[in-house]
C-alpha cells in the first residue's frame, strides 16, 4: 500500500492509536493541505514562473477594455486629456492655480498623468480579488498574480500617455536634456510603489465590502493633497500662510513625490525640495516589500466565503 493510501486508511481508522489527531497524522506522512500558504520565497518563485500568464492577462484586459467603443484605445489618451482641459479651466484659470507656475500646461499634465497611474493602480488592486472570485475558486495560482496584472495593465496605458505628455512638453517650449534619461527610473520606482499599494488594497478589498464605496473619496482627497493643480510651496505656505511642516508633509506623500520628481525632469525651472527623491526610493522599497508580505499572509483566505 502506498504512503497516501496508508494515510487515508489510518485517517479512516482514527489513526494507528485510534486517537491520533489528523494534523499529526498528516505530518507523520509528510502531507499538507492543497491550498496551504507556501513559504514566502517559494511564493515569489511561483509568481516568477507565472510571469507569462500575468503579462497575457494584463494585455488581454487592456485590449478588451475599449473594444466596444468606437475610438477604442484612443480613450487611454483622450480621458486624461479631457480631464486636464477641465482642470486647467477650473483650477488654472478660475482659481488661479497657474499664477507663479512656469509652463503650467506641462506642470498640470505631468501631475495628472503621474497621479492617474497610481490612483488607477490602487483602485484596480482593491477590486482584483473580489472581482475575480470565480477564477480564484476554479484555478490554483498565486493570488498576487491578479493585483500584479492590474498594475501592469495600468503601466501599459501609462506608456501611451507618456508619449503624449512628452510631445506636449516639447510643444510648450521645454528642451530635452540628459536628465530626461531619469524618466524610466522614476517610472520603475513608481511602479514598485503601485504594486505594493495594489497588493495591500487587494487584501483589504477582499475582506472589506465597503472599501470600493470609500475609495473614490479617499483618492479624491489624495488628489487634492498631492499638488496636482498647484504649487504646494506657493499655495500652502506663501498664500495660505500655513506652517512649513504642512507643505513638507504634502511633499513626502508618495503621489506628490513622484509627481514632483517627474516635473523636475520635464520642466527646466521647476525645482522641488531634494527630499522628494529620497521619498520616492523609500516609498518604492517599503511599499513593495510590505505589500507582498501583507498580501501573502492572507493567501489561504482569498476566495473563501
PDB file of C-alpha atoms in Angstrom:
ATOM      1  CA  UNK A   1       0.000   0.000   0.000  1.00  0.00           C
ATOM      2  CA  UNK A   2       1.363   3.437  -0.942  1.00  0.00           C
ATOM      3  CA  UNK A   3       2.041   6.156   1.640  1.00  0.00           C
ATOM      4  CA  UNK A   4      -1.022   8.317   0.756  1.00  0.00           C
ATOM      5  CA  UNK A   5      -3.226   5.207   0.825  1.00  0.00           C
ATOM      6  CA  UNK A   6      -1.817   4.292   4.237  1.00  0.00           C
ATOM      7  CA  UNK A   7      -2.565   7.791   5.472  1.00  0.00           C
ATOM      8  CA  UNK A   8      -6.160   7.542   4.246  1.00  0.00           C
ATOM      9  CA  UNK A   9      -6.583   4.145   5.871  1.00  0.00           C
ATOM     10  CA  UNK A  10      -5.181   5.486   9.152  1.00  0.00           C
ATOM     11  CA  UNK A  11      -7.439   8.529   8.976  1.00  0.00           C
ATOM     12  CA  UNK A  12     -10.479   6.367   8.422  1.00  0.00           C
ATOM     13  CA  UNK A  13      -9.460   4.208  11.348  1.00  0.00           C
ATOM     14  CA  UNK A  14      -8.832   7.222  13.541  1.00  0.00           C
ATOM     15  CA  UNK A  15      -5.034   6.858  13.450  1.00  0.00           C
ATOM     16  CA  UNK A  16      -2.849   3.969  14.485  1.00  0.00           C
ATOM     17  CA  UNK A  17      -3.575   4.657  18.111  1.00  0.00           C
ATOM     18  CA  UNK A  18      -7.245   5.242  17.430  1.00  0.00           C
ATOM     19  CA  UNK A  19      -6.931   8.760  18.871  1.00  0.00           C
ATOM     20  CA  UNK A  20      -4.149  10.385  16.817  1.00  0.00           C
ATOM     21  CA  UNK A  21      -5.164  13.904  15.603  1.00  0.00           C
ATOM     22  CA  UNK A  22      -5.403  14.315  11.850  1.00  0.00           C
ATOM     23  CA  UNK A  23      -2.838  17.152  11.888  1.00  0.00           C
ATOM     24  CA  UNK A  24      -0.200  14.897  13.451  1.00  0.00           C
ATOM     25  CA  UNK A  25      -1.194  12.063  11.154  1.00  0.00           C
ATOM     26  CA  UNK A  26      -0.652  14.296   8.098  1.00  0.00           C
ATOM     27  CA  UNK A  27       2.687  15.469   9.481  1.00  0.00           C
ATOM     28  CA  UNK A  28       3.850  11.884  10.018  1.00  0.00           C
ATOM     29  CA  UNK A  29       3.127  11.018   6.391  1.00  0.00           C
ATOM     30  CA  UNK A  30       4.508  14.293   5.012  1.00  0.00           C
ATOM     31  CA  UNK A  31       1.127  15.512   3.780  1.00  0.00           C
ATOM     32  CA  UNK A  32      -0.126  19.092   3.696  1.00  0.00           C
ATOM     33  CA  UNK A  33      -3.248  20.952   2.674  1.00  0.00           C
ATOM     34  CA  UNK A  34      -3.654  21.546  -1.040  1.00  0.00           C
ATOM     35  CA  UNK A  35      -4.278  25.292  -0.529  1.00  0.00           C
ATOM     36  CA  UNK A  36      -1.693  25.780   2.227  1.00  0.00           C
ATOM     37  CA  UNK A  37       0.258  29.022   2.030  1.00  0.00           C
ATOM     38  CA  UNK A  38       3.782  28.327   0.705  1.00  0.00           C
ATOM     39  CA  UNK A  39       6.909  29.873   2.173  1.00  0.00           C
ATOM     40  CA  UNK A  40       7.428  33.470   1.125  1.00  0.00           C
ATOM     41  CA  UNK A  41      10.440  32.711  -1.099  1.00  0.00           C
ATOM     42  CA  UNK A  42       8.559  29.835  -2.753  1.00  0.00           C
ATOM     43  CA  UNK A  43       5.586  32.130  -3.279  1.00  0.00           C
ATOM     44  CA  UNK A  44       7.741  34.712  -5.071  1.00  0.00           C
ATOM     45  CA  UNK A  45       9.260  31.988  -7.237  1.00  0.00           C
ATOM     46  CA  UNK A  46       5.785  30.791  -8.204  1.00  0.00           C
ATOM     47  CA  UNK A  47       4.911  34.319  -9.303  1.00  0.00           C
ATOM     48  CA  UNK A  48       8.020  34.488 -11.485  1.00  0.00           C
ATOM     49  CA  UNK A  49       7.121  31.139 -13.043  1.00  0.00           C
ATOM     50  CA  UNK A  50       3.700  32.538 -13.973  1.00  0.00           C
ATOM     51  CA  UNK A  51       5.024  35.782 -15.453  1.00  0.00           C
ATOM     52  CA  UNK A  52       3.677  34.911 -18.916  1.00  0.00           C
ATOM     53  CA  UNK A  53       0.187  34.386 -17.512  1.00  0.00           C
ATOM     54  CA  UNK A  54       0.375  37.715 -15.660  1.00  0.00           C
ATOM     55  CA  UNK A  55       1.507  39.646 -18.741  1.00  0.00           C
ATOM     56  CA  UNK A  56      -1.020  37.962 -21.033  1.00  0.00           C
ATOM     57  CA  UNK A  57      -3.859  38.554 -18.585  1.00  0.00           C
ATOM     58  CA  UNK A  58      -2.942  42.250 -18.259  1.00  0.00           C
ATOM     59  CA  UNK A  59      -2.651  42.721 -22.027  1.00  0.00           C
ATOM     60  CA  UNK A  60      -5.938  40.963 -22.785  1.00  0.00           C
ATOM     61  CA  UNK A  61      -7.746  43.147 -20.239  1.00  0.00           C
ATOM     62  CA  UNK A  62      -6.257  46.233 -21.853  1.00  0.00           C
ATOM     63  CA  UNK A  63      -7.374  45.199 -25.328  1.00  0.00           C
ATOM     64  CA  UNK A  64     -10.894  44.223 -24.271  1.00  0.00           C
ATOM     65  CA  UNK A  65     -11.451  47.298 -22.087  1.00  0.00           C
ATOM     66  CA  UNK A  66     -12.162  49.626 -25.015  1.00  0.00           C
ATOM     67  CA  UNK A  67     -13.101  47.026 -27.645  1.00  0.00           C
ATOM     68  CA  UNK A  68     -16.780  48.012 -27.614  1.00  0.00           C
ATOM     69  CA  UNK A  69     -16.160  51.766 -28.072  1.00  0.00           C
ATOM     70  CA  UNK A  70     -15.815  53.484 -31.446  1.00  0.00           C
ATOM     71  CA  UNK A  71     -12.487  55.174 -30.641  1.00  0.00           C
ATOM     72  CA  UNK A  72     -11.022  52.093 -28.971  1.00  0.00           C
ATOM     73  CA  UNK A  73      -7.600  52.528 -27.394  1.00  0.00           C
ATOM     74  CA  UNK A  74      -7.630  56.288 -28.078  1.00  0.00           C
ATOM     75  CA  UNK A  75      -9.655  56.680 -24.879  1.00  0.00           C
ATOM     76  CA  UNK A  76      -6.481  55.848 -22.955  1.00  0.00           C
ATOM     77  CA  UNK A  77      -5.171  59.243 -24.072  1.00  0.00           C
ATOM     78  CA  UNK A  78      -8.401  61.190 -24.511  1.00  0.00           C
ATOM     79  CA  UNK A  79      -9.665  60.593 -20.963  1.00  0.00           C
ATOM     80  CA  UNK A  80      -6.721  62.222 -19.122  1.00  0.00           C
ATOM     81  CA  UNK A  81      -6.513  64.977 -21.749  1.00  0.00           C
ATOM     82  CA  UNK A  82     -10.187  65.869 -21.317  1.00  0.00           C
ATOM     83  CA  UNK A  83      -9.737  65.840 -17.542  1.00  0.00           C
ATOM     84  CA  UNK A  84      -6.697  68.076 -17.928  1.00  0.00           C
ATOM     85  CA  UNK A  85      -8.688  70.565 -20.025  1.00  0.00           C
ATOM     86  CA  UNK A  86     -11.387  70.776 -17.344  1.00  0.00           C
ATOM     87  CA  UNK A  87      -8.830  71.101 -14.535  1.00  0.00           C
ATOM     88  CA  UNK A  88      -6.928  73.785 -16.480  1.00  0.00           C
ATOM     89  CA  UNK A  89     -10.023  75.951 -16.760  1.00  0.00           C
ATOM     90  CA  UNK A  90     -11.269  75.408 -13.195  1.00  0.00           C
ATOM     91  CA  UNK A  91      -8.035  75.270 -11.198  1.00  0.00           C
ATOM     92  CA  UNK A  92      -5.619  77.074 -13.504  1.00  0.00           C
ATOM     93  CA  UNK A  93      -7.748  80.000 -14.697  1.00  0.00           C
ATOM     94  CA  UNK A  94     -10.756  80.348 -12.378  1.00  0.00           C
ATOM     95  CA  UNK A  95      -8.963  79.546  -9.105  1.00  0.00           C
ATOM     96  CA  UNK A  96      -5.584  80.959 -10.156  1.00  0.00           C
ATOM     97  CA  UNK A  97      -3.544  77.778  -9.832  1.00  0.00           C
ATOM     98  CA  UNK A  98      -1.305  78.775 -12.752  1.00  0.00           C
ATOM     99  CA  UNK A  99      -0.175  82.009 -11.077  1.00  0.00           C
ATOM    100  CA  UNK A 100       3.562  81.884 -10.449  1.00  0.00           C
ATOM    101  CA  UNK A 101       3.952  78.457 -12.090  1.00  0.00           C
ATOM    102  CA  UNK A 102       6.333  78.118 -15.027  1.00  0.00           C
ATOM    103  CA  UNK A 103       4.847  76.258 -18.003  1.00  0.00           C
ATOM    104  CA  UNK A 104       1.549  75.457 -16.292  1.00  0.00           C
ATOM    105  CA  UNK A 105       0.222  73.176 -19.096  1.00  0.00           C
ATOM    106  CA  UNK A 106       3.228  70.845 -18.714  1.00  0.00           C
ATOM    107  CA  UNK A 107       3.053  71.234 -14.932  1.00  0.00           C
ATOM    108  CA  UNK A 108      -0.625  70.231 -14.867  1.00  0.00           C
ATOM    109  CA  UNK A 109      -0.450  67.367 -17.374  1.00  0.00           C
ATOM    110  CA  UNK A 110       2.552  65.813 -15.662  1.00  0.00           C
ATOM    111  CA  UNK A 111       0.703  65.855 -12.366  1.00  0.00           C
ATOM    112  CA  UNK A 112      -2.467  64.356 -13.847  1.00  0.00           C
ATOM    113  CA  UNK A 113      -0.748  61.543 -15.787  1.00  0.00           C
ATOM    114  CA  UNK A 114       1.515  60.519 -12.908  1.00  0.00           C
ATOM    115  CA  UNK A 115      -1.230  60.674 -10.294  1.00  0.00           C
ATOM    116  CA  UNK A 116      -3.726  58.837 -12.506  1.00  0.00           C
ATOM    117  CA  UNK A 117      -1.295  55.932 -12.846  1.00  0.00           C
ATOM    118  CA  UNK A 118      -1.108  55.477  -9.073  1.00  0.00           C
ATOM    119  CA  UNK A 119      -4.800  56.185  -8.499  1.00  0.00           C
ATOM    120  CA  UNK A 120      -5.966  53.627 -11.042  1.00  0.00           C
ATOM    121  CA  UNK A 121      -3.475  51.000  -9.852  1.00  0.00           C
ATOM    122  CA  UNK A 122      -4.700  51.322  -6.275  1.00  0.00           C
ATOM    123  CA  UNK A 123      -8.371  51.315  -7.282  1.00  0.00           C
ATOM    124  CA  UNK A 124      -7.939  48.325  -9.591  1.00  0.00           C
ATOM    125  CA  UNK A 125      -5.960  46.473  -6.932  1.00  0.00           C
ATOM    126  CA  UNK A 126      -8.806  46.863  -4.450  1.00  0.00           C
ATOM    127  CA  UNK A 127     -11.140  45.031  -6.861  1.00  0.00           C
ATOM    128  CA  UNK A 128      -8.670  42.457  -8.171  1.00  0.00           C
ATOM    129  CA  UNK A 129      -9.617  39.714  -5.687  1.00  0.00           C
ATOM    130  CA  UNK A 130     -13.285  40.464  -5.041  1.00  0.00           C
ATOM    131  CA  UNK A 131     -13.920  40.856  -8.770  1.00  0.00           C
ATOM    132  CA  UNK A 132     -12.314  37.544  -9.776  1.00  0.00           C
ATOM    133  CA  UNK A 133     -13.735  35.058  -7.286  1.00  0.00           C
ATOM    134  CA  UNK A 134     -14.825  32.598  -9.981  1.00  0.00           C
ATOM    135  CA  UNK A 135     -11.291  32.493 -11.404  1.00  0.00           C
ATOM    136  CA  UNK A 136      -9.752  32.130  -7.949  1.00  0.00           C
ATOM    137  CA  UNK A 137     -12.068  29.270  -6.999  1.00  0.00           C
ATOM    138  CA  UNK A 138     -11.568  27.461 -10.305  1.00  0.00           C
ATOM    139  CA  UNK A 139      -7.767  27.584 -10.660  1.00  0.00           C
ATOM    140  CA  UNK A 140      -4.786  27.247  -8.350  1.00  0.00           C
ATOM    141  CA  UNK A 141      -2.203  30.027  -8.760  1.00  0.00           C
ATOM    142  CA  UNK A 142      -0.561  32.666  -6.550  1.00  0.00           C
ATOM    143  CA  UNK A 143      -3.328  35.168  -5.897  1.00  0.00           C
ATOM    144  CA  UNK A 144      -0.840  38.064  -6.043  1.00  0.00           C
ATOM    145  CA  UNK A 145      -0.784  37.496  -9.799  1.00  0.00           C
ATOM    146  CA  UNK A 146      -4.111  39.350 -10.067  1.00  0.00           C
ATOM    147  CA  UNK A 147      -3.226  42.720  -8.458  1.00  0.00           C
ATOM    148  CA  UNK A 148       0.164  42.476 -10.175  1.00  0.00           C
ATOM    149  CA  UNK A 149      -1.539  42.037 -13.569  1.00  0.00           C
ATOM    150  CA  UNK A 150      -3.811  45.000 -12.877  1.00  0.00           C
ATOM    151  CA  UNK A 151      -0.803  47.236 -12.188  1.00  0.00           C
ATOM    152  CA  UNK A 152       0.898  46.054 -15.386  1.00  0.00           C
ATOM    153  CA  UNK A 153      -2.302  46.868 -17.257  1.00  0.00           C
ATOM    154  CA  UNK A 154      -2.170  50.449 -15.934  1.00  0.00           C
ATOM    155  CA  UNK A 155       1.539  50.652 -16.794  1.00  0.00           C
ATOM    156  CA  UNK A 156       0.751  49.710 -20.387  1.00  0.00           C
ATOM    157  CA  UNK A 157      -1.801  52.510 -20.544  1.00  0.00           C
ATOM    158  CA  UNK A 158       0.677  54.945 -18.996  1.00  0.00           C
ATOM    159  CA  UNK A 159       3.213  54.170 -21.741  1.00  0.00           C
ATOM    160  CA  UNK A 160       0.821  55.666 -24.310  1.00  0.00           C
ATOM    161  CA  UNK A 161       0.040  58.648 -22.081  1.00  0.00           C
ATOM    162  CA  UNK A 162       3.745  59.345 -21.519  1.00  0.00           C
ATOM    163  CA  UNK A 163       4.281  59.566 -25.273  1.00  0.00           C
ATOM    164  CA  UNK A 164       1.559  62.218 -25.464  1.00  0.00           C
ATOM    165  CA  UNK A 165       2.997  64.010 -22.420  1.00  0.00           C
ATOM    166  CA  UNK A 166       6.487  64.190 -23.945  1.00  0.00           C
ATOM    167  CA  UNK A 167       5.016  65.669 -27.129  1.00  0.00           C
ATOM    168  CA  UNK A 168       3.063  68.319 -25.204  1.00  0.00           C
ATOM    169  CA  UNK A 169       6.078  69.203 -23.063  1.00  0.00           C
ATOM    170  CA  UNK A 170       8.126  69.779 -26.225  1.00  0.00           C
ATOM    171  CA  UNK A 171       5.360  71.876 -27.788  1.00  0.00           C
ATOM    172  CA  UNK A 172       5.193  74.097 -24.697  1.00  0.00           C
ATOM    173  CA  UNK A 173       8.854  75.023 -25.141  1.00  0.00           C
ATOM    174  CA  UNK A 174      10.836  72.647 -22.942  1.00  0.00           C
ATOM    175  CA  UNK A 175      14.139  71.374 -24.338  1.00  0.00           C
ATOM    176  CA  UNK A 176      15.227  67.744 -23.804  1.00  0.00           C
ATOM    177  CA  UNK A 177      18.257  67.292 -21.566  1.00  0.00           C
ATOM    178  CA  UNK A 178      20.322  64.333 -20.369  1.00  0.00           C
ATOM    179  CA  UNK A 179      18.200  64.438 -17.220  1.00  0.00           C
ATOM    180  CA  UNK A 180      15.298  63.027 -19.261  1.00  0.00           C
ATOM    181  CA  UNK A 181      17.105  59.673 -19.089  1.00  0.00           C
ATOM    182  CA  UNK A 182      15.865  59.517 -15.488  1.00  0.00           C
ATOM    183  CA  UNK A 183      12.250  59.115 -16.651  1.00  0.00           C
ATOM    184  CA  UNK A 184      12.433  55.272 -16.669  1.00  0.00           C
ATOM    185  CA  UNK A 185      13.983  55.334 -13.197  1.00  0.00           C
ATOM    186  CA  UNK A 186      11.079  57.342 -11.786  1.00  0.00           C
ATOM    187  CA  UNK A 187       8.553  55.079 -13.514  1.00  0.00           C
ATOM    188  CA  UNK A 188      10.229  51.938 -12.157  1.00  0.00           C
ATOM    189  CA  UNK A 189      10.145  53.346  -8.614  1.00  0.00           C
ATOM    190  CA  UNK A 190       6.529  54.452  -9.016  1.00  0.00           C
ATOM    191  CA  UNK A 191       5.584  51.029 -10.410  1.00  0.00           C
ATOM    192  CA  UNK A 192       7.189  49.355  -7.394  1.00  0.00           C
ATOM    193  CA  UNK A 193       5.108  51.550  -5.124  1.00  0.00           C
ATOM    194  CA  UNK A 194       1.947  50.931  -7.139  1.00  0.00           C
ATOM    195  CA  UNK A 195       2.413  47.149  -6.978  1.00  0.00           C
ATOM    196  CA  UNK A 196       2.866  47.263  -3.216  1.00  0.00           C
ATOM    197  CA  UNK A 197      -0.090  49.592  -2.695  1.00  0.00           C
ATOM    198  CA  UNK A 198      -2.235  47.477  -5.024  1.00  0.00           C
ATOM    199  CA  UNK A 199      -1.398  44.324  -3.054  1.00  0.00           C
ATOM    200  CA  UNK A 200      -2.355  45.983   0.228  1.00  0.00           C
ATOM    201  CA  UNK A 201      -5.620  47.240  -1.225  1.00  0.00           C
ATOM    202  CA  UNK A 202      -6.329  43.827  -2.764  1.00  0.00           C
ATOM    203  CA  UNK A 203      -6.199  42.150   0.642  1.00  0.00           C
ATOM    204  CA  UNK A 204      -8.308  44.897   2.229  1.00  0.00           C
ATOM    205  CA  UNK A 205     -10.790  44.826  -0.647  1.00  0.00           C
ATOM    206  CA  UNK A 206     -11.188  41.066  -0.317  1.00  0.00           C
ATOM    207  CA  UNK A 207     -12.486  41.378   3.248  1.00  0.00           C
ATOM    208  CA  UNK A 208     -13.939  44.910   3.476  1.00  0.00           C
ATOM    209  CA  UNK A 209     -17.089  45.053   1.386  1.00  0.00           C
ATOM    210  CA  UNK A 210     -17.477  48.829   1.748  1.00  0.00           C
ATOM    211  CA  UNK A 211     -13.952  49.699   0.635  1.00  0.00           C
ATOM    212  CA  UNK A 212     -14.903  50.240  -3.001  1.00  0.00           C
ATOM    213  CA  UNK A 213     -17.529  52.759  -1.874  1.00  0.00           C
ATOM    214  CA  UNK A 214     -14.973  54.677   0.189  1.00  0.00           C
ATOM    215  CA  UNK A 215     -12.165  54.634  -2.371  1.00  0.00           C
ATOM    216  CA  UNK A 216     -13.482  57.492  -4.560  1.00  0.00           C
ATOM    217  CA  UNK A 217     -13.491  59.815  -1.531  1.00  0.00           C
ATOM    218  CA  UNK A 218     -10.038  58.635  -0.421  1.00  0.00           C
ATOM    219  CA  UNK A 219      -8.454  59.056  -3.853  1.00  0.00           C
ATOM    220  CA  UNK A 220     -10.114  62.446  -4.377  1.00  0.00           C
ATOM    221  CA  UNK A 221      -8.662  63.696  -1.103  1.00  0.00           C
ATOM    222  CA  UNK A 222      -5.298  62.237  -2.124  1.00  0.00           C
ATOM    223  CA  UNK A 223      -5.582  64.099  -5.433  1.00  0.00           C
ATOM    224  CA  UNK A 224      -6.055  67.462  -3.745  1.00  0.00           C
ATOM    225  CA  UNK A 225      -3.251  66.777  -1.247  1.00  0.00           C
ATOM    226  CA  UNK A 226      -0.679  65.924  -3.921  1.00  0.00           C
ATOM    227  CA  UNK A 227      -0.261  69.302  -5.592  1.00  0.00           C
ATOM    228  CA  UNK A 228      -1.577  68.134  -8.948  1.00  0.00           C
ATOM    229  CA  UNK A 229      -3.174  71.517  -9.769  1.00  0.00           C
ATOM    230  CA  UNK A 230      -0.985  73.926  -7.824  1.00  0.00           C
ATOM    231  CA  UNK A 231       2.471  74.564  -6.427  1.00  0.00           C
ATOM    232  CA  UNK A 232       2.495  73.187  -2.887  1.00  0.00           C
ATOM    233  CA  UNK A 233       5.037  75.696  -1.597  1.00  0.00           C
ATOM    234  CA  UNK A 234       3.313  78.719  -3.144  1.00  0.00           C
ATOM    235  CA  UNK A 235      -0.271  77.890  -2.206  1.00  0.00           C
ATOM    236  CA  UNK A 236       0.218  76.197   1.169  1.00  0.00           C
ATOM    237  CA  UNK A 237       2.976  78.272   2.761  1.00  0.00           C
ATOM    238  CA  UNK A 238       3.022  81.623   0.939  1.00  0.00           C
ATOM    239  CA  UNK A 239      -0.664  82.064   0.025  1.00  0.00           C
ATOM    240  CA  UNK A 240      -2.416  80.194   2.842  1.00  0.00           C
ATOM    241  CA  UNK A 241       0.377  81.032   5.353  1.00  0.00           C
ATOM    242  CA  UNK A 242       0.336  77.536   6.842  1.00  0.00           C
ATOM    243  CA  UNK A 243       3.406  76.191   8.651  1.00  0.00           C
ATOM    244  CA  UNK A 244       6.226  74.802   6.515  1.00  0.00           C
ATOM    245  CA  UNK A 245       5.783  71.319   8.010  1.00  0.00           C
ATOM    246  CA  UNK A 246       2.365  71.100   6.291  1.00  0.00           C
ATOM    247  CA  UNK A 247       3.997  71.593   2.877  1.00  0.00           C
ATOM    248  CA  UNK A 248       6.754  69.146   3.825  1.00  0.00           C
ATOM    249  CA  UNK A 249       4.192  66.500   4.767  1.00  0.00           C
ATOM    250  CA  UNK A 250       2.430  67.018   1.424  1.00  0.00           C
ATOM    251  CA  UNK A 251       5.705  66.688  -0.499  1.00  0.00           C
ATOM    252  CA  UNK A 252       6.509  63.446   1.327  1.00  0.00           C
ATOM    253  CA  UNK A 253       3.207  61.842   0.361  1.00  0.00           C
ATOM    254  CA  UNK A 254       4.189  59.239  -2.281  1.00  0.00           C
ATOM    255  CA  UNK A 255       1.975  60.533  -5.096  1.00  0.00           C
ATOM    256  CA  UNK A 256       3.325  64.071  -4.696  1.00  0.00           C
ATOM    257  CA  UNK A 257       6.930  62.810  -4.540  1.00  0.00           C
ATOM    258  CA  UNK A 258       6.700  61.022  -7.899  1.00  0.00           C
ATOM    259  CA  UNK A 259       4.863  63.960  -9.453  1.00  0.00           C
ATOM    260  CA  UNK A 260       7.471  66.457  -8.267  1.00  0.00           C
ATOM    261  CA  UNK A 261      10.396  64.369  -9.492  1.00  0.00           C
ATOM    262  CA  UNK A 262       8.814  63.952 -12.932  1.00  0.00           C
ATOM    263  CA  UNK A 263       8.128  67.688 -13.102  1.00  0.00           C
ATOM    264  CA  UNK A 264      11.754  68.330 -12.201  1.00  0.00           C
ATOM    265  CA  UNK A 265      12.764  66.223 -15.197  1.00  0.00           C
ATOM    266  CA  UNK A 266      10.400  67.811 -17.728  1.00  0.00           C
ATOM    267  CA  UNK A 267      10.282  71.453 -16.628  1.00  0.00           C
ATOM    268  CA  UNK A 268      13.593  73.288 -16.585  1.00  0.00           C
ATOM    269  CA  UNK A 269      12.645  75.921 -13.987  1.00  0.00           C
ATOM    270  CA  UNK A 270      10.807  73.565 -11.621  1.00  0.00           C
ATOM    271  CA  UNK A 271      12.899  72.723  -8.573  1.00  0.00           C
ATOM    272  CA  UNK A 272      11.296  70.539  -5.888  1.00  0.00           C
ATOM    273  CA  UNK A 273      12.811  70.003  -2.427  1.00  0.00           C
ATOM    274  CA  UNK A 274      15.660  67.436  -2.543  1.00  0.00           C
ATOM    275  CA  UNK A 275      13.802  65.237  -0.040  1.00  0.00           C
ATOM    276  CA  UNK A 276      11.315  64.104  -2.705  1.00  0.00           C
ATOM    277  CA  UNK A 277      13.974  61.953  -4.391  1.00  0.00           C
ATOM    278  CA  UNK A 278      14.709  60.097  -1.157  1.00  0.00           C
ATOM    279  CA  UNK A 279      10.966  59.786  -0.530  1.00  0.00           C
ATOM    280  CA  UNK A 280      10.476  58.177  -3.959  1.00  0.00           C
ATOM    281  CA  UNK A 281      13.073  55.490  -3.205  1.00  0.00           C
ATOM    282  CA  UNK A 282      11.767  54.886   0.310  1.00  0.00           C
ATOM    283  CA  UNK A 283       8.125  54.507  -0.737  1.00  0.00           C
ATOM    284  CA  UNK A 284       9.051  52.175  -3.600  1.00  0.00           C
ATOM    285  CA  UNK A 285      11.110  49.791  -1.447  1.00  0.00           C
ATOM    286  CA  UNK A 286       8.828  49.913   1.587  1.00  0.00           C
ATOM    287  CA  UNK A 287       5.556  49.522  -0.313  1.00  0.00           C
ATOM    288  CA  UNK A 288       6.812  46.656  -2.485  1.00  0.00           C
ATOM    289  CA  UNK A 289       8.274  44.686   0.424  1.00  0.00           C
ATOM    290  CA  UNK A 290       5.417  45.290   2.834  1.00  0.00           C
ATOM    291  CA  UNK A 291       2.767  44.830   0.145  1.00  0.00           C
ATOM    292  CA  UNK A 292       3.960  41.375  -0.893  1.00  0.00           C
ATOM    293  CA  UNK A 293       4.377  40.259   2.723  1.00  0.00           C
ATOM    294  CA  UNK A 294       0.978  41.630   3.804  1.00  0.00           C
ATOM    295  CA  UNK A 295      -0.841  40.054   0.857  1.00  0.00           C
ATOM    296  CA  UNK A 296       0.966  36.709   1.213  1.00  0.00           C
ATOM    297  CA  UNK A 297      -0.048  36.424   4.862  1.00  0.00           C
ATOM    298  CA  UNK A 298      -3.715  36.019   3.842  1.00  0.00           C
ATOM    299  CA  UNK A 299      -3.118  33.820   0.775  1.00  0.00           C
ATOM    300  CA  UNK A 300      -5.206  30.946   2.163  1.00  0.00           C
ATOM    301  CA  UNK A 301      -8.262  33.120   2.739  1.00  0.00           C
ATOM    302  CA  UNK A 302      -8.784  34.594  -0.732  1.00  0.00           C
ATOM    303  CA  UNK A 303     -11.856  33.265  -2.481  1.00  0.00           C
ATOM    304  CA  UNK A 304     -13.447  31.718   0.602  1.00  0.00           C
ATOM    305  CA  UNK A 305     -16.869  32.526   1.948  1.00  0.00           C
TER     306      UNK A 305
END
